[in-house]
Short mmCIF file of C-alpha atoms in Angstrom, two decimals:
data_model
loop_
_atom_site.label_atom_id
_atom_site.label_comp_id
_atom_site.label_asym_id
_atom_site.label_seq_id
_atom_site.Cartn_x
_atom_site.Cartn_y
_atom_site.Cartn_z
CA MET A 2 -105.80 -21.07 17.50
CA ALA A 3 -104.44 -25.14 17.21
CA ALA A 4 -106.98 -25.76 14.72
CA ILE A 5 -106.80 -22.41 12.57
CA LEU A 6 -102.14 -22.70 12.73
CA SER A 7 -102.94 -27.00 11.02
CA VAL A 8 -105.59 -26.42 8.49
CA LEU A 9 -102.44 -23.54 7.38
CA GLN A 10 -100.02 -25.36 7.57
CA HIS A 11 -100.88 -28.27 5.77
CA SER A 12 -102.83 -26.04 3.28
CA SER A 13 -101.44 -25.52 -0.51
CA CYS A 14 -102.83 -22.10 -1.00
CA PRO A 15 -103.30 -20.70 2.38
CA GLU A 16 -104.21 -17.74 0.97
CA ASN A 17 -106.67 -18.73 -0.46
CA ILE A 18 -108.62 -19.57 2.31
CA PHE A 19 -111.43 -17.51 4.33
CA PHE A 20 -112.57 -18.46 8.00
CA HIS A 21 -116.14 -18.38 9.70
CA PHE A 22 -116.00 -18.27 12.71
CA ILE A 23 -118.88 -18.37 15.21
CA CYS A 24 -119.44 -16.74 18.90
CA SER A 25 -122.15 -16.33 21.30
CA SER A 26 -119.91 -13.84 23.09
CA ASN A 27 -117.30 -10.93 23.13
CA THR A 28 -117.06 -11.44 19.40
CA SER A 29 -114.19 -8.74 19.85
CA LEU A 30 -111.83 -9.91 21.86
CA LEU A 31 -111.57 -13.40 19.24
CA SER A 32 -112.17 -11.01 16.21
CA ASN A 33 -107.86 -9.31 17.92
CA THR A 34 -107.41 -12.41 18.63
CA ILE A 35 -107.51 -13.91 16.28
CA SER A 36 -105.91 -11.25 13.57
CA LYS A 37 -103.17 -9.92 16.48
CA SER A 38 -101.72 -13.74 15.80
CA PHE A 39 -103.00 -13.97 11.77
CA PRO A 40 -102.13 -10.25 10.54
CA TYR A 41 -102.41 -11.99 7.24
CA LEU A 42 -105.40 -14.44 8.16
CA LYS A 43 -109.22 -13.46 5.73
CA PHE A 44 -111.95 -14.08 7.85
CA GLN A 45 -114.79 -13.34 10.17
CA VAL A 46 -116.68 -13.28 12.90
CA TYR A 47 -120.69 -14.01 13.21
CA ASN A 48 -121.72 -13.64 17.04
CA PHE A 49 -124.63 -16.61 17.34
CA ASP A 50 -127.92 -15.69 20.26
CA ASN A 51 -128.05 -18.34 22.58
CA SER A 52 -131.58 -17.75 22.76
CA ILE A 53 -132.41 -18.57 19.23
CA VAL A 54 -132.38 -22.71 21.06
CA SER A 55 -131.42 -22.25 24.34
CA GLY A 56 -135.54 -23.15 24.52
CA LEU A 57 -135.25 -25.59 22.22
CA ILE A 58 -132.14 -27.78 24.30
CA SER A 59 -133.74 -30.54 25.60
CA THR A 60 -130.61 -31.67 29.43
CA SER A 61 -128.46 -33.54 27.92
CA ILE A 62 -126.16 -36.66 29.53
CA ARG A 63 -123.11 -34.42 29.77
CA SER A 64 -123.42 -30.36 31.22
CA ALA A 65 -120.98 -29.11 27.92
CA LEU A 66 -122.84 -30.59 25.39
CA ASP A 67 -125.96 -28.79 26.77
CA CYS A 68 -124.69 -25.33 25.07
CA PRO A 69 -125.98 -23.83 22.77
CA LEU A 70 -123.09 -22.69 20.64
CA ASN A 71 -123.23 -26.65 20.40
CA TYR A 72 -126.26 -25.25 18.39
CA ALA A 73 -124.97 -23.28 15.82
CA ARG A 74 -123.91 -25.50 13.27
CA SER A 75 -127.67 -26.15 12.30
CA TYR A 76 -127.90 -22.16 11.99
CA LEU A 77 -124.72 -21.82 9.48
CA ALA A 78 -127.09 -21.25 6.62
CA ASN A 79 -128.28 -18.02 8.57
CA LEU A 80 -125.28 -16.73 9.68
CA ILE A 81 -123.30 -17.18 7.23
CA PRO A 82 -123.95 -14.11 3.97
CA LEU A 83 -125.94 -15.74 1.19
CA CYS A 84 -122.77 -15.59 -1.86
CA VAL A 85 -121.35 -18.36 1.08
CA GLN A 86 -123.25 -21.55 -1.41
CA ARG A 87 -120.66 -24.26 0.71
CA VAL A 88 -118.57 -24.25 3.12
CA VAL A 89 -116.07 -27.24 5.30
CA TYR A 90 -117.93 -27.47 9.65
CA LEU A 91 -114.84 -28.05 11.42
CA ASP A 92 -115.48 -28.75 15.89
CA SER A 93 -112.49 -26.10 17.59
CA ASP A 94 -111.23 -29.10 19.41
CA LEU A 95 -108.88 -30.78 16.51
CA ILE A 96 -105.45 -29.99 13.85
CA LEU A 97 -105.25 -30.98 10.54
CA VAL A 98 -102.77 -33.36 8.95
CA ASP A 99 -103.99 -32.77 5.45
CA ASP A 100 -105.16 -30.33 2.57
CA ILE A 101 -108.55 -29.48 3.63
CA ALA A 102 -108.11 -27.93 0.21
CA LYS A 103 -109.52 -31.75 -0.44
CA LEU A 104 -111.72 -31.90 1.74
CA ALA A 105 -113.51 -28.61 0.86
CA ALA A 106 -113.48 -30.47 -2.70
CA THR A 107 -115.57 -33.39 -1.69
CA GLU A 108 -118.26 -33.52 -4.41
CA LEU A 109 -121.71 -33.97 -3.47
CA GLY A 110 -123.47 -35.05 -6.87
CA GLN A 111 -127.10 -33.99 -8.32
CA ASP A 112 -128.86 -34.77 -6.17
CA GLU A 113 -130.56 -31.62 -4.25
CA ASN A 114 -131.65 -33.52 -1.32
CA THR A 115 -128.34 -34.44 -0.75
CA VAL A 116 -126.90 -31.31 1.90
CA LEU A 117 -124.18 -32.48 2.70
CA ALA A 118 -120.70 -35.09 3.69
CA ALA A 119 -118.80 -36.98 6.50
CA PRO A 120 -116.62 -40.22 7.31
CA GLN A 121 -119.45 -42.56 8.17
CA TYR A 122 -119.33 -45.44 10.98
CA CYS A 123 -121.81 -47.98 10.41
CA ASN A 124 -120.05 -50.82 12.98
CA ALA A 125 -121.79 -47.73 15.29
CA ASN A 126 -124.58 -49.76 16.76
CA PHE A 127 -127.00 -46.71 15.76
CA THR A 128 -130.24 -47.50 17.75
CA SER A 129 -127.89 -47.11 20.84
CA TYR A 130 -128.41 -42.68 20.18
CA PHE A 131 -131.67 -43.16 20.44
CA THR A 132 -134.18 -44.08 22.96
CA PRO A 133 -137.07 -46.81 23.70
CA THR A 134 -139.13 -44.82 23.36
CA PHE A 135 -138.12 -43.78 20.34
CA TRP A 136 -138.05 -46.85 19.04
CA SER A 137 -141.30 -48.43 20.65
CA ASN A 138 -143.27 -46.01 18.97
CA PRO A 139 -144.74 -46.78 15.25
CA SER A 140 -144.80 -44.03 13.15
CA LEU A 141 -141.12 -42.58 14.76
CA SER A 142 -139.49 -46.10 14.24
CA LEU A 143 -140.22 -45.67 11.09
CA THR A 144 -138.27 -42.05 10.70
CA PHE A 145 -134.60 -44.42 9.72
CA ALA A 146 -137.40 -46.63 7.52
CA ASN A 147 -135.85 -46.89 3.29
CA ARG A 148 -132.21 -44.81 4.65
CA GLU A 149 -129.67 -46.92 5.10
CA ALA A 150 -128.68 -45.14 8.47
CA CYS A 151 -125.07 -44.83 9.87
CA TYR A 152 -124.39 -42.76 12.67
CA PHE A 153 -121.75 -40.15 11.65
CA ASN A 154 -120.46 -37.06 14.06
CA THR A 155 -120.54 -33.32 13.71
CA GLY A 156 -117.45 -32.11 13.88
CA VAL A 157 -116.27 -32.71 10.94
CA MET A 158 -118.82 -31.88 7.69
CA VAL A 159 -119.01 -30.69 4.97
CA ILE A 160 -122.63 -28.26 3.47
CA ASP A 161 -124.00 -27.16 0.86
CA LEU A 162 -125.43 -24.35 2.17
CA VAL A 163 -127.86 -23.03 -1.19
CA ARG A 164 -129.65 -26.89 -0.69
CA TRP A 165 -129.75 -26.61 2.97
CA ARG A 166 -131.52 -23.27 2.87
CA SER A 167 -133.97 -23.94 -0.18
CA GLY A 168 -134.82 -27.14 2.17
CA ASP A 169 -134.70 -25.25 5.55
CA TYR A 170 -133.23 -27.76 7.03
CA THR A 171 -132.98 -25.61 10.26
CA THR A 172 -136.45 -26.02 10.30
CA LYS A 173 -136.40 -29.20 10.03
CA ILE A 174 -133.49 -29.50 13.18
CA GLU A 175 -136.29 -27.15 14.73
CA GLU A 176 -138.72 -30.28 14.70
CA TRP A 177 -137.07 -33.50 16.35
CA MET A 178 -136.21 -30.29 19.38
CA GLU A 179 -139.41 -29.67 19.89
CA LEU A 180 -141.00 -33.44 19.83
CA GLN A 181 -137.84 -33.84 22.11
CA LYS A 182 -139.02 -31.69 24.48
CA ARG A 183 -142.93 -33.68 24.89
CA MET A 184 -141.42 -36.73 24.67
CA ARG A 185 -137.64 -37.92 25.51
CA ILE A 186 -136.27 -39.33 22.53
CA TYR A 187 -132.57 -39.23 23.02
CA GLU A 188 -130.12 -38.35 25.11
CA LEU A 189 -126.75 -37.26 23.47
CA GLY A 190 -127.29 -33.13 22.47
CA SER A 191 -127.33 -31.50 19.38
CA LEU A 192 -126.01 -34.75 17.21
CA PRO A 193 -129.70 -37.12 17.04
CA PRO A 194 -131.62 -34.42 15.52
CA PHE A 195 -128.49 -34.05 12.57
CA LEU A 196 -129.41 -38.44 12.25
CA LEU A 197 -131.91 -37.99 12.26
CA VAL A 198 -133.23 -35.26 9.29
CA PHE A 199 -129.04 -37.07 7.86
CA ALA A 200 -127.98 -39.77 8.08
CA GLY A 201 -128.83 -42.20 5.50
CA ASN A 202 -128.70 -39.29 2.38
CA ILE A 203 -125.35 -37.96 2.89
CA VAL A 204 -122.36 -38.54 0.90
CA SER A 205 -119.33 -40.54 2.76
CA VAL A 206 -116.71 -39.32 3.16
CA ASP A 207 -113.16 -41.17 4.52
CA HIS A 208 -112.41 -42.24 7.58
CA ARG A 209 -109.24 -40.70 7.32
CA TRP A 210 -110.55 -37.08 7.51
CA ASN A 211 -111.97 -38.26 11.21
CA GLN A 212 -109.86 -39.68 13.84
CA HIS A 213 -113.09 -38.86 16.61
CA GLY A 214 -112.74 -39.88 19.71
CA LEU A 215 -108.84 -38.91 21.64
CA GLY A 216 -111.11 -37.09 23.97
CA GLY A 217 -112.28 -40.50 25.97
CA ASP A 218 -116.66 -41.44 26.33
CA ASN A 219 -118.94 -38.17 27.59
CA PHE A 220 -118.02 -39.51 30.85
CA ARG A 221 -114.02 -39.89 31.78
CA GLY A 222 -112.15 -38.39 29.19
CA LEU A 223 -110.13 -42.06 29.00
CA CYS A 224 -106.74 -41.67 26.39
CA ARG A 225 -107.52 -43.32 23.26
CA ASP A 226 -105.66 -44.26 20.18
CA LEU A 227 -106.48 -43.71 16.42
CA HIS A 228 -108.57 -45.78 15.00
CA PRO A 229 -106.82 -48.41 11.89
CA GLY A 230 -105.89 -46.50 8.52
CA PRO A 231 -104.64 -42.75 7.62
CA VAL A 232 -104.87 -39.84 9.13
CA SER A 233 -105.97 -36.11 7.81
CA LEU A 234 -107.66 -35.34 11.16
CA LEU A 235 -107.79 -35.88 14.42
CA HIS A 236 -110.11 -34.62 16.84
CA TRP A 237 -110.88 -34.63 20.33
CA SER A 238 -114.39 -35.47 20.86
CA GLY A 239 -115.35 -36.40 24.09
CA LYS A 240 -114.85 -35.39 27.44
CA GLY A 241 -110.94 -34.56 27.66
CA LYS A 242 -109.43 -32.65 26.00
CA PRO A 243 -105.44 -31.76 25.18
CA TRP A 244 -104.79 -28.06 26.31
CA VAL A 245 -106.61 -29.03 29.40
CA ARG A 246 -104.61 -32.25 30.29
CA LEU A 247 -101.35 -30.97 28.90
CA ASP A 248 -102.09 -27.87 31.42
CA ALA A 249 -102.52 -30.66 33.89
CA ASN A 250 -99.27 -32.17 33.39
CA ARG A 251 -101.69 -35.70 33.04
CA PRO A 252 -101.88 -35.81 28.64
CA CYS A 253 -102.60 -38.44 26.83
CA PRO A 254 -100.38 -39.92 24.97
CA LEU A 255 -101.96 -38.68 21.66
CA ASP A 256 -102.19 -35.11 23.13
CA ALA A 257 -97.85 -34.93 22.60
CA LEU A 258 -99.75 -34.43 18.87
CA TRP A 259 -102.03 -31.22 19.26
CA ALA A 260 -99.69 -30.20 21.31
CA PRO A 261 -97.03 -28.13 18.93
CA TYR A 262 -99.44 -25.65 17.55
CA ASP A 263 -100.50 -24.91 20.55
CA LEU A 264 -99.56 -20.62 20.78
CA LEU A 265 -100.60 -19.89 23.84
CA GLN A 266 -97.18 -18.61 25.58
CA THR A 267 -96.80 -19.39 29.05
CA PRO A 268 -95.02 -16.15 30.47
CA PHE A 269 -91.40 -16.47 31.67
CA SER A 270 -90.77 -17.22 35.68
CA PHE A 271 -87.20 -15.52 35.85
CA ASP A 272 -84.93 -17.62 38.99
CA SER A 273 -84.18 -14.40 41.75
#
């Protein structure tokens, strides 16, 4: 709800935005909640069947990463109507402080093999996203040959659904997940299959559009500062979530930036 409000407040033309929500349980509750909070919002809620992917999921370093809904981004092209040609995919643990139309206008170029755009982080240790088993395998280690592969966070992506469907990229991701079930080639949930398929073949977006990691690491969720540079989107990826820390009265400094977008009303308590 905070993410929706932030998108609308910073949009120059909020009436032009259509939201597609992916939900794996109680779609009617989500629809009713959104409708009551944003009566004029144009949106559709799609039910994601967990069984589609549950048999392909391997345990990762944090149990929350094993939730089937984390893998729904791999199935957007199957869930969203064919008439929708392009989407901006956003995780729910973020807020925008800039006009989303700027991000949506990202050019993907003429190459039909370029399917998505996202901020890339080429200073990150890319080899750490895969196990020694992966890198020691002669054929697997060639996966990124002739590709300038860099880490990118899958919580913010501009995706061409026409190219995705044409290239059947859902199947490509599933094939890597099937291999992971047979031999442990990564540890980090739904991210590595995306890197295996797309890293080195995406359009780079300015880092301002995904100031990620504000939820800390995957183990302790400690407070973190912003990356240097301008900010258009704040993303609480990691274990620590602002709504949890605020409710527990143990917020990180940057959680104060999320708080104004919290629409959940705390019931009034009356003194006797």
